[in-house]
Amino acid sequence: MDNYQIIHFNHPLEVKRLSFLDIGKNRSAINELNSQQDFVNDFADLVHSKLKTVLKMADERKMPLVFFSLPFLKFLKQHDTNLMLEIKKQVDTGKIQLVGSCAYHSFSYLCSPLLFKKEVELYLDGLNEYFEKKPGIFINTACLYDDQVAEIVNALGYQGIIATANPWHLAGKHSGQVYKSNTAQPFNILLSNGDGPDNFQISLVNGYGSAYNSDFIDKGVSNNKQIQELFMLDSSDEHSVYAVSLPLSSPSWEHKIPDYTNNPLQKALLKQAANLVNQFHEKLSDEDYKLLMLLCQPDHLLQINQTSKEEGYDHFISSMNWLTDISLRYK
């Protein structure tokens, strides 16, 4: 069996609380100082050793697969320039393989496909500041996947996508194969939780700031065959189509998708945000798009559902105030 692991590094950005009386006053939305300080506080204990492990694997030509969110890269560059330069060297020489995802590791797709497309584009553009290479394969936050995700990612030039294996959608076929997407222009899919003894296994790892159950980086995994090559193997039409009409998430993710979407307050927030995107997507500034993405961060959505009832409601009200603040700029 070929073993692969995708190691995720992210740092959520804190959205400031906004009161009703502050709507329309051009308040800054992101608490950069708190977010940066949280990163600094975690760096020595939770971040540094993981990055050193990745670099050691790169030195040993094990070709680790890594996703770095844009906030993570920004704070790393600010806090440890030398370590950032080491990572850049290994990425630029191909010894660390970049994996694409959402810029802020958010659930923008659960809000709006338009917002998701914008966040995926933003990630590709934002990587130019840090690296000379772009990722060839894509994995959504929580490995969230359906046919429309594949359609969007394919149109943005990715060679292939990582998806979640689901026995019902596989209809008895083996989960360790390359599949074709159910899209107008089919492209190749690898299933992350393939379980066949003669096939590949892709584990999803929380390096830092993600919500995958495992934070164990297996230093023994060596990607002697670059994962992109698996997508290119036999590009004929013989591969089975993997059709998924509703989003599936990875069983390796700590929470189920309903934890982020089924609370009435969460539903109201996501619906209002989607309405904003649909109505003003051609007018929204980059900063307003960014704020909408940050309101869809997993941690942000969970705060509405899993804090105390009063605190969750206050968090929701502040989020809705931000949406009102955005909408006033375009009416």
CSV table of C-alpha atoms in Angstrom, one decimal:
chain,number,residue,atom,x,y,z
A,1,MET,CA,0.0,0.0,0.0
A,2,ASP,CA,1.2,3.5,-0.8
A,3,ASN,CA,0.8,5.7,2.2
A,4,TYR,CA,0.4,9.5,2.0
A,5,GLN,CA,-0.5,12.1,4.6
A,6,ILE,CA,-1.6,15.7,4.1
A,7,ILE,CA,-0.4,17.9,7.0
A,8,HIS,CA,-2.5,21.0,7.7
A,9,PHE,CA,-1.2,24.2,9.2
A,10,ASN,CA,-3.7,27.0,9.9
A,11,HIS,CA,-4.2,29.8,12.3
A,12,PRO,CA,-7.8,31.2,12.7
A,13,LEU,CA,-8.2,35.0,12.7
A,14,GLU,CA,-10.3,36.5,15.5
A,15,VAL,CA,-13.2,38.7,14.3
A,16,LYS,CA,-13.9,41.6,16.6
A,17,ARG,CA,-17.2,42.1,18.3
A,18,LEU,CA,-19.4,44.8,16.7
A,19,SER,CA,-22.2,46.4,18.5
A,20,PHE,CA,-25.4,47.8,16.9
A,21,LEU,CA,-24.2,51.3,17.6
A,22,ASP,CA,-20.9,50.8,15.8
A,23,ILE,CA,-22.5,49.7,12.5
A,24,GLY,CA,-21.5,52.0,9.7
A,25,LYS,CA,-18.5,53.5,11.5
A,26,ASN,CA,-15.9,51.8,9.4
A,27,ARG,CA,-14.5,49.7,12.3
A,28,SER,CA,-11.7,47.3,11.6
A,29,ALA,CA,-13.1,43.7,11.7
A,30,ILE,CA,-10.0,41.6,12.4
A,31,ASN,CA,-8.2,41.6,15.8
A,32,GLU,CA,-4.8,41.2,14.3
A,33,LEU,CA,-2.9,41.8,17.6
A,34,ASN,CA,-4.8,39.1,19.5
A,35,SER,CA,-4.5,36.7,16.6
A,36,GLN,CA,-0.8,37.3,16.3
A,37,GLN,CA,-0.3,36.9,20.0
A,38,ASP,CA,-2.2,33.7,20.1
A,39,PHE,CA,0.1,32.4,17.4
A,40,VAL,CA,3.2,33.5,19.3
A,41,ASN,CA,1.9,31.9,22.5
A,42,ASP,CA,1.5,28.5,20.7
A,43,PHE,CA,4.6,28.6,18.5
A,44,ALA,CA,7.2,27.1,20.9
A,45,ASP,CA,4.9,24.3,22.2
A,46,LEU,CA,2.7,23.5,19.2
A,47,VAL,CA,4.1,24.8,16.0
A,48,HIS,CA,7.9,24.8,15.9
A,49,SER,CA,8.6,21.1,16.4
A,50,LYS,CA,6.0,20.1,13.8
A,51,LEU,CA,7.5,22.4,11.2
A,52,LYS,CA,11.0,21.1,12.0
A,53,THR,CA,9.6,17.5,11.5
A,54,VAL,CA,8.3,18.5,8.0
A,55,LEU,CA,11.6,20.1,7.1
A,56,LYS,CA,13.5,17.0,8.2
A,57,MET,CA,11.3,14.9,6.1
A,58,ALA,CA,12.0,17.2,3.2
A,59,ASP,CA,15.7,17.0,3.8
A,60,GLU,CA,15.4,13.2,3.6
A,61,ARG,CA,13.5,13.5,0.3
A,62,LYS,CA,10.3,12.1,1.7
A,63,MET,CA,8.3,14.8,-0.1
A,64,PRO,CA,5.8,15.7,2.6
A,65,LEU,CA,2.4,17.0,1.5
A,66,VAL,CA,1.4,20.2,3.3
A,67,PHE,CA,-1.3,22.8,3.3
A,68,PHE,CA,-0.4,26.2,4.8
A,69,SER,CA,-3.3,28.7,5.2
A,70,LEU,CA,-2.5,32.4,4.4
A,71,PRO,CA,-2.8,33.6,8.1
A,72,PHE,CA,-0.5,30.9,9.2
A,73,LEU,CA,2.1,31.9,6.6
A,74,LYS,CA,1.7,35.5,7.5
A,75,PHE,CA,2.3,35.0,11.2
A,76,LEU,CA,5.1,32.5,10.7
A,77,LYS,CA,6.9,35.0,8.5
A,78,GLN,CA,6.5,37.7,11.1
A,79,HIS,CA,7.6,35.6,14.0
A,80,ASP,CA,10.4,33.4,12.6
A,81,THR,CA,11.7,34.7,9.3
A,82,ASN,CA,14.5,32.1,9.1
A,83,LEU,CA,12.2,29.2,9.5
A,84,MET,CA,9.9,30.7,6.9
A,85,LEU,CA,12.9,30.9,4.5
A,86,GLU,CA,13.8,27.3,5.2
A,87,ILE,CA,10.3,26.2,4.3
A,88,LYS,CA,10.3,28.4,1.2
A,89,LYS,CA,13.5,26.8,0.0
A,90,GLN,CA,12.1,23.3,0.3
A,91,VAL,CA,8.8,24.3,-1.4
A,92,ASP,CA,10.6,26.0,-4.3
A,93,THR,CA,12.8,23.0,-4.8
A,94,GLY,CA,9.8,20.6,-4.7
A,95,LYS,CA,10.9,18.8,-1.6
A,96,ILE,CA,7.7,20.0,0.2
A,97,GLN,CA,4.6,19.5,-2.0
A,98,LEU,CA,2.0,22.2,-1.5
A,99,VAL,CA,-1.7,21.2,-1.4
A,100,GLY,CA,-4.2,23.8,-2.2
A,101,SER,CA,-7.3,24.6,-0.1
A,102,CYS,CA,-9.3,27.6,1.2
A,103,ALA,CA,-7.2,30.7,2.1
A,104,TYR,CA,-8.6,30.9,5.6
A,105,HIS,CA,-9.4,27.2,6.1
A,106,SER,CA,-13.1,28.1,6.2
A,107,PHE,CA,-16.4,26.5,5.4
A,108,SER,CA,-17.2,29.2,2.7
A,109,TYR,CA,-18.7,26.4,0.5
A,110,LEU,CA,-21.4,25.8,3.1
A,111,CYS,CA,-22.3,29.5,2.7
A,112,SER,CA,-22.1,30.1,-1.0
A,113,PRO,CA,-20.3,28.5,-4.0
A,114,LEU,CA,-19.5,32.0,-5.1
A,115,LEU,CA,-17.7,32.8,-1.8
A,116,PHE,CA,-15.9,29.4,-2.0
A,117,LYS,CA,-14.7,30.1,-5.5
A,118,LYS,CA,-13.4,33.5,-4.4
A,119,GLU,CA,-11.6,32.0,-1.4
A,120,VAL,CA,-9.9,29.3,-3.6
A,121,GLU,CA,-8.8,32.0,-6.0
A,122,LEU,CA,-7.5,34.2,-3.1
A,123,TYR,CA,-5.4,31.3,-1.9
A,124,LEU,CA,-3.7,30.8,-5.2
A,125,ASP,CA,-3.0,34.5,-5.6
A,126,GLY,CA,-1.9,34.8,-1.9
A,127,LEU,CA,0.7,32.1,-2.3
A,128,ASN,CA,2.7,34.2,-4.7
A,129,GLU,CA,3.8,36.3,-1.8
A,130,TYR,CA,5.5,33.3,-0.2
A,131,PHE,CA,6.5,30.7,-2.8
A,132,GLU,CA,7.5,30.3,-6.4
A,133,LYS,CA,5.3,27.2,-6.8
A,134,LYS,CA,1.6,26.7,-6.8
A,135,PRO,CA,-0.3,23.5,-5.7
A,136,GLY,CA,-1.5,21.0,-8.3
A,137,ILE,CA,-4.0,19.2,-6.1
A,138,PHE,CA,-6.8,20.5,-3.9
A,139,ILE,CA,-8.4,19.5,-0.6
A,140,ASN,CA,-11.4,21.4,0.8
A,141,THR,CA,-11.7,22.2,4.5
A,142,ALA,CA,-12.7,19.0,6.3
A,143,CYS,CA,-12.3,17.3,3.0
A,144,LEU,CA,-15.7,18.7,2.2
A,145,TYR,CA,-16.7,17.4,-1.3
A,146,ASP,CA,-19.5,17.2,-3.8
A,147,ASP,CA,-19.9,17.5,-7.6
A,148,GLN,CA,-20.1,21.3,-7.5
A,149,VAL,CA,-16.9,21.6,-5.5
A,150,ALA,CA,-15.1,19.5,-8.2
A,151,GLU,CA,-16.6,21.7,-10.9
A,152,ILE,CA,-15.2,24.9,-9.3
A,153,VAL,CA,-11.8,23.5,-8.5
A,154,ASN,CA,-11.4,22.0,-11.9
A,155,ALA,CA,-12.2,25.3,-13.6
A,156,LEU,CA,-9.5,27.0,-11.5
A,157,GLY,CA,-6.8,24.8,-13.0
A,158,TYR,CA,-6.1,22.2,-10.4
A,159,GLN,CA,-5.0,18.8,-11.7
A,160,GLY,CA,-7.1,16.8,-9.2
A,161,ILE,CA,-8.9,16.8,-5.9
A,162,ILE,CA,-9.0,14.8,-2.7
A,163,ALA,CA,-12.4,13.7,-1.7
A,164,THR,CA,-14.0,11.6,1.1
A,165,ALA,CA,-14.9,8.0,0.4
A,166,ASN,CA,-18.5,7.1,1.1
A,167,PRO,CA,-19.6,3.5,0.7
A,168,TRP,CA,-23.1,4.5,-0.5
A,169,HIS,CA,-21.7,6.7,-3.3
A,170,LEU,CA,-19.1,4.0,-4.2
A,171,ALA,CA,-21.9,1.5,-4.8
A,172,GLY,CA,-19.7,-1.4,-3.8
A,173,LYS,CA,-16.7,-0.3,-5.8
A,174,HIS,CA,-13.3,-0.2,-4.1
A,175,SER,CA,-12.5,3.0,-2.2
A,176,GLY,CA,-8.8,3.0,-3.0
A,177,GLN,CA,-9.0,3.8,-6.7
A,178,VAL,CA,-8.7,6.9,-8.9
A,179,TYR,CA,-12.2,8.1,-9.8
A,180,LYS,CA,-13.6,10.6,-12.3
A,181,SER,CA,-15.6,13.6,-11.1
A,182,ASN,CA,-19.2,13.9,-12.1
A,183,THR,CA,-18.7,17.2,-13.9
A,184,ALA,CA,-19.0,18.6,-17.4
A,185,GLN,CA,-15.2,18.3,-17.8
A,186,PRO,CA,-14.3,15.3,-15.7
A,187,PHE,CA,-11.0,15.2,-13.8
A,188,ASN,CA,-9.4,12.8,-11.4
A,189,ILE,CA,-10.3,12.3,-7.7
A,190,LEU,CA,-8.4,10.5,-5.0
A,191,LEU,CA,-10.4,9.3,-2.0
A,192,SER,CA,-8.7,10.2,1.3
A,193,ASN,CA,-9.9,7.2,3.4
A,194,GLY,CA,-9.2,4.4,0.9
A,195,ASP,CA,-8.9,1.1,2.7
A,196,GLY,CA,-7.7,-1.4,0.3
A,197,PRO,CA,-4.5,-3.5,1.0
A,198,ASP,CA,-3.2,-3.0,-2.5
A,199,ASN,CA,-4.0,0.6,-2.9
A,200,PHE,CA,-3.2,4.0,-1.4
A,201,GLN,CA,-4.1,5.4,1.9
A,202,ILE,CA,-4.2,9.2,2.5
A,203,SER,CA,-4.4,10.3,6.1
A,204,LEU,CA,-5.3,13.8,7.0
A,205,VAL,CA,-3.3,15.3,9.8
A,206,ASN,CA,-3.7,18.4,12.0
A,207,GLY,CA,-0.2,19.9,12.1
A,208,TYR,CA,-1.6,23.0,13.9
A,209,GLY,CA,-4.9,24.9,13.9
A,210,SER,CA,-7.1,22.4,12.1
A,211,ALA,CA,-9.7,20.0,13.4
A,212,TYR,CA,-8.5,16.6,12.2
A,213,ASN,CA,-8.5,14.0,14.9
A,214,SER,CA,-4.9,13.0,14.4
A,215,ASP,CA,-2.0,15.3,15.1
A,216,PHE,CA,0.6,12.6,14.5
A,217,ILE,CA,3.0,13.3,11.7
A,218,ASP,CA,4.3,9.9,10.6
A,219,LYS,CA,8.0,10.5,9.8
A,220,GLY,CA,8.2,7.2,8.1
A,221,VAL,CA,5.9,8.1,5.3
A,222,SER,CA,8.0,8.6,2.1
A,223,ASN,CA,6.2,9.9,-1.0
A,224,ASN,CA,8.6,8.3,-3.5
A,225,LYS,CA,5.9,8.8,-6.1
A,226,GLN,CA,4.7,12.3,-6.1
A,227,ILE,CA,0.9,12.3,-5.4
A,228,GLN,CA,0.3,14.3,-8.5
A,229,GLU,CA,1.4,11.3,-10.5
A,230,LEU,CA,-1.4,9.3,-9.0
A,231,PHE,CA,-3.9,11.7,-10.7
A,232,MET,CA,-2.1,11.3,-14.0
A,233,LEU,CA,-2.1,7.5,-14.0
A,234,ASP,CA,-4.2,6.3,-16.9
A,235,SER,CA,-6.2,9.3,-17.8
A,236,SER,CA,-8.6,7.2,-19.9
A,237,ASP,CA,-12.3,7.0,-19.4
A,238,GLU,CA,-12.1,3.7,-17.7
A,239,HIS,CA,-12.3,5.1,-14.2
A,240,SER,CA,-15.6,5.0,-12.4
A,241,VAL,CA,-17.5,8.2,-11.9
A,242,TYR,CA,-17.9,9.3,-8.3
A,243,ALA,CA,-21.1,11.2,-8.1
A,244,VAL,CA,-21.9,13.2,-4.9
A,245,SER,CA,-24.8,15.6,-4.9
A,246,LEU,CA,-24.7,16.7,-1.3
A,247,PRO,CA,-21.5,17.7,0.6
A,248,LEU,CA,-19.6,14.9,2.4
A,249,SER,CA,-17.0,15.6,5.0
A,250,SER,CA,-14.1,13.5,6.3
A,251,PRO,CA,-14.7,11.0,9.1
A,252,SER,CA,-11.3,12.2,10.4
A,253,TRP,CA,-12.7,15.7,11.1
A,254,GLU,CA,-13.4,16.3,14.8
A,255,HIS,CA,-17.0,17.5,14.3
A,256,LYS,CA,-19.9,16.6,12.0
A,257,ILE,CA,-21.0,19.2,9.5
A,258,PRO,CA,-24.4,19.7,11.3
A,259,ASP,CA,-22.4,21.1,14.3
A,260,TYR,CA,-21.6,24.1,12.0
A,261,THR,CA,-24.9,24.5,10.2
A,262,ASN,CA,-27.9,23.1,12.0
A,263,ASN,CA,-28.3,25.6,14.9
A,264,PRO,CA,-31.0,28.1,13.9
A,265,LEU,CA,-28.6,31.0,14.6
A,266,GLN,CA,-25.9,29.4,12.3
A,267,LYS,CA,-28.5,28.9,9.6
A,268,ALA,CA,-29.5,32.5,9.8
A,269,LEU,CA,-25.9,33.7,9.6
A,270,LEU,CA,-25.0,31.5,6.7
A,271,LYS,CA,-28.2,32.4,4.8
A,272,GLN,CA,-27.7,36.2,5.3
A,273,ALA,CA,-24.1,35.9,4.3
A,274,ALA,CA,-25.1,34.0,1.2
A,275,ASN,CA,-27.7,36.6,0.3
A,276,LEU,CA,-25.0,39.3,0.5
A,277,VAL,CA,-22.6,37.4,-1.7
A,278,ASN,CA,-25.4,36.6,-4.3
A,279,GLN,CA,-26.6,40.2,-4.3
A,280,PHE,CA,-23.3,42.1,-4.3
A,281,HIS,CA,-20.6,39.7,-5.5
A,282,GLU,CA,-19.6,42.0,-8.3
A,283,LYS,CA,-19.2,45.0,-5.9
A,284,LEU,CA,-17.8,43.5,-2.7
A,285,SER,CA,-14.3,44.7,-1.8
A,286,ASP,CA,-11.5,42.3,-1.1
A,287,GLU,CA,-11.8,43.2,2.6
A,288,ASP,CA,-15.5,42.5,2.7
A,289,TYR,CA,-15.0,39.2,1.0
A,290,LYS,CA,-12.3,38.3,3.5
A,291,LEU,CA,-14.6,39.1,6.4
A,292,LEU,CA,-17.3,36.9,5.0
A,293,MET,CA,-14.8,34.1,4.7
A,294,LEU,CA,-13.7,34.6,8.3
A,295,LEU,CA,-17.3,34.5,9.6
A,296,CYS,CA,-17.4,31.0,8.0
A,297,GLN,CA,-14.3,29.8,9.9
A,298,PRO,CA,-15.0,26.5,11.7
A,299,ASP,CA,-14.0,28.0,15.1
A,300,HIS,CA,-16.3,31.0,14.5
A,301,LEU,CA,-19.3,28.9,13.6
A,302,LEU,CA,-18.8,26.6,16.5
A,303,GLN,CA,-18.7,29.5,18.9
A,304,ILE,CA,-22.3,30.2,18.0
A,305,ASN,CA,-23.3,26.6,18.7
A,306,GLN,CA,-21.0,25.3,21.5
A,307,THR,CA,-20.6,28.1,23.9
A,308,SER,CA,-23.1,29.0,26.5
A,309,LYS,CA,-26.5,30.0,25.2
A,310,GLU,CA,-26.0,33.7,26.1
A,311,GLU,CA,-22.5,33.9,24.8
A,312,GLY,CA,-23.4,32.1,21.6
A,313,TYR,CA,-26.2,34.5,21.0
A,314,ASP,CA,-24.0,37.5,21.6
A,315,HIS,CA,-21.5,36.0,19.1
A,316,PHE,CA,-24.3,35.6,16.6
A,317,ILE,CA,-25.6,39.2,17.0
A,318,SER,CA,-22.1,40.6,16.5
A,319,SER,CA,-21.7,38.5,13.3
A,320,MET,CA,-25.0,39.7,12.0
A,321,ASN,CA,-24.0,43.3,12.8
A,322,TRP,CA,-21.0,42.8,10.6
A,323,LEU,CA,-23.2,41.6,7.8
A,324,THR,CA,-25.4,44.7,8.2
A,325,ASP,CA,-22.3,46.8,8.2
A,326,ILE,CA,-21.2,45.3,4.9
A,327,SER,CA,-24.6,45.6,3.2
A,328,LEU,CA,-24.9,49.3,4.1
A,329,ARG,CA,-21.8,50.0,1.9
A,330,TYR,CA,-23.5,48.7,-1.2
A,331,LYS,CA,-27.1,50.1,-0.9
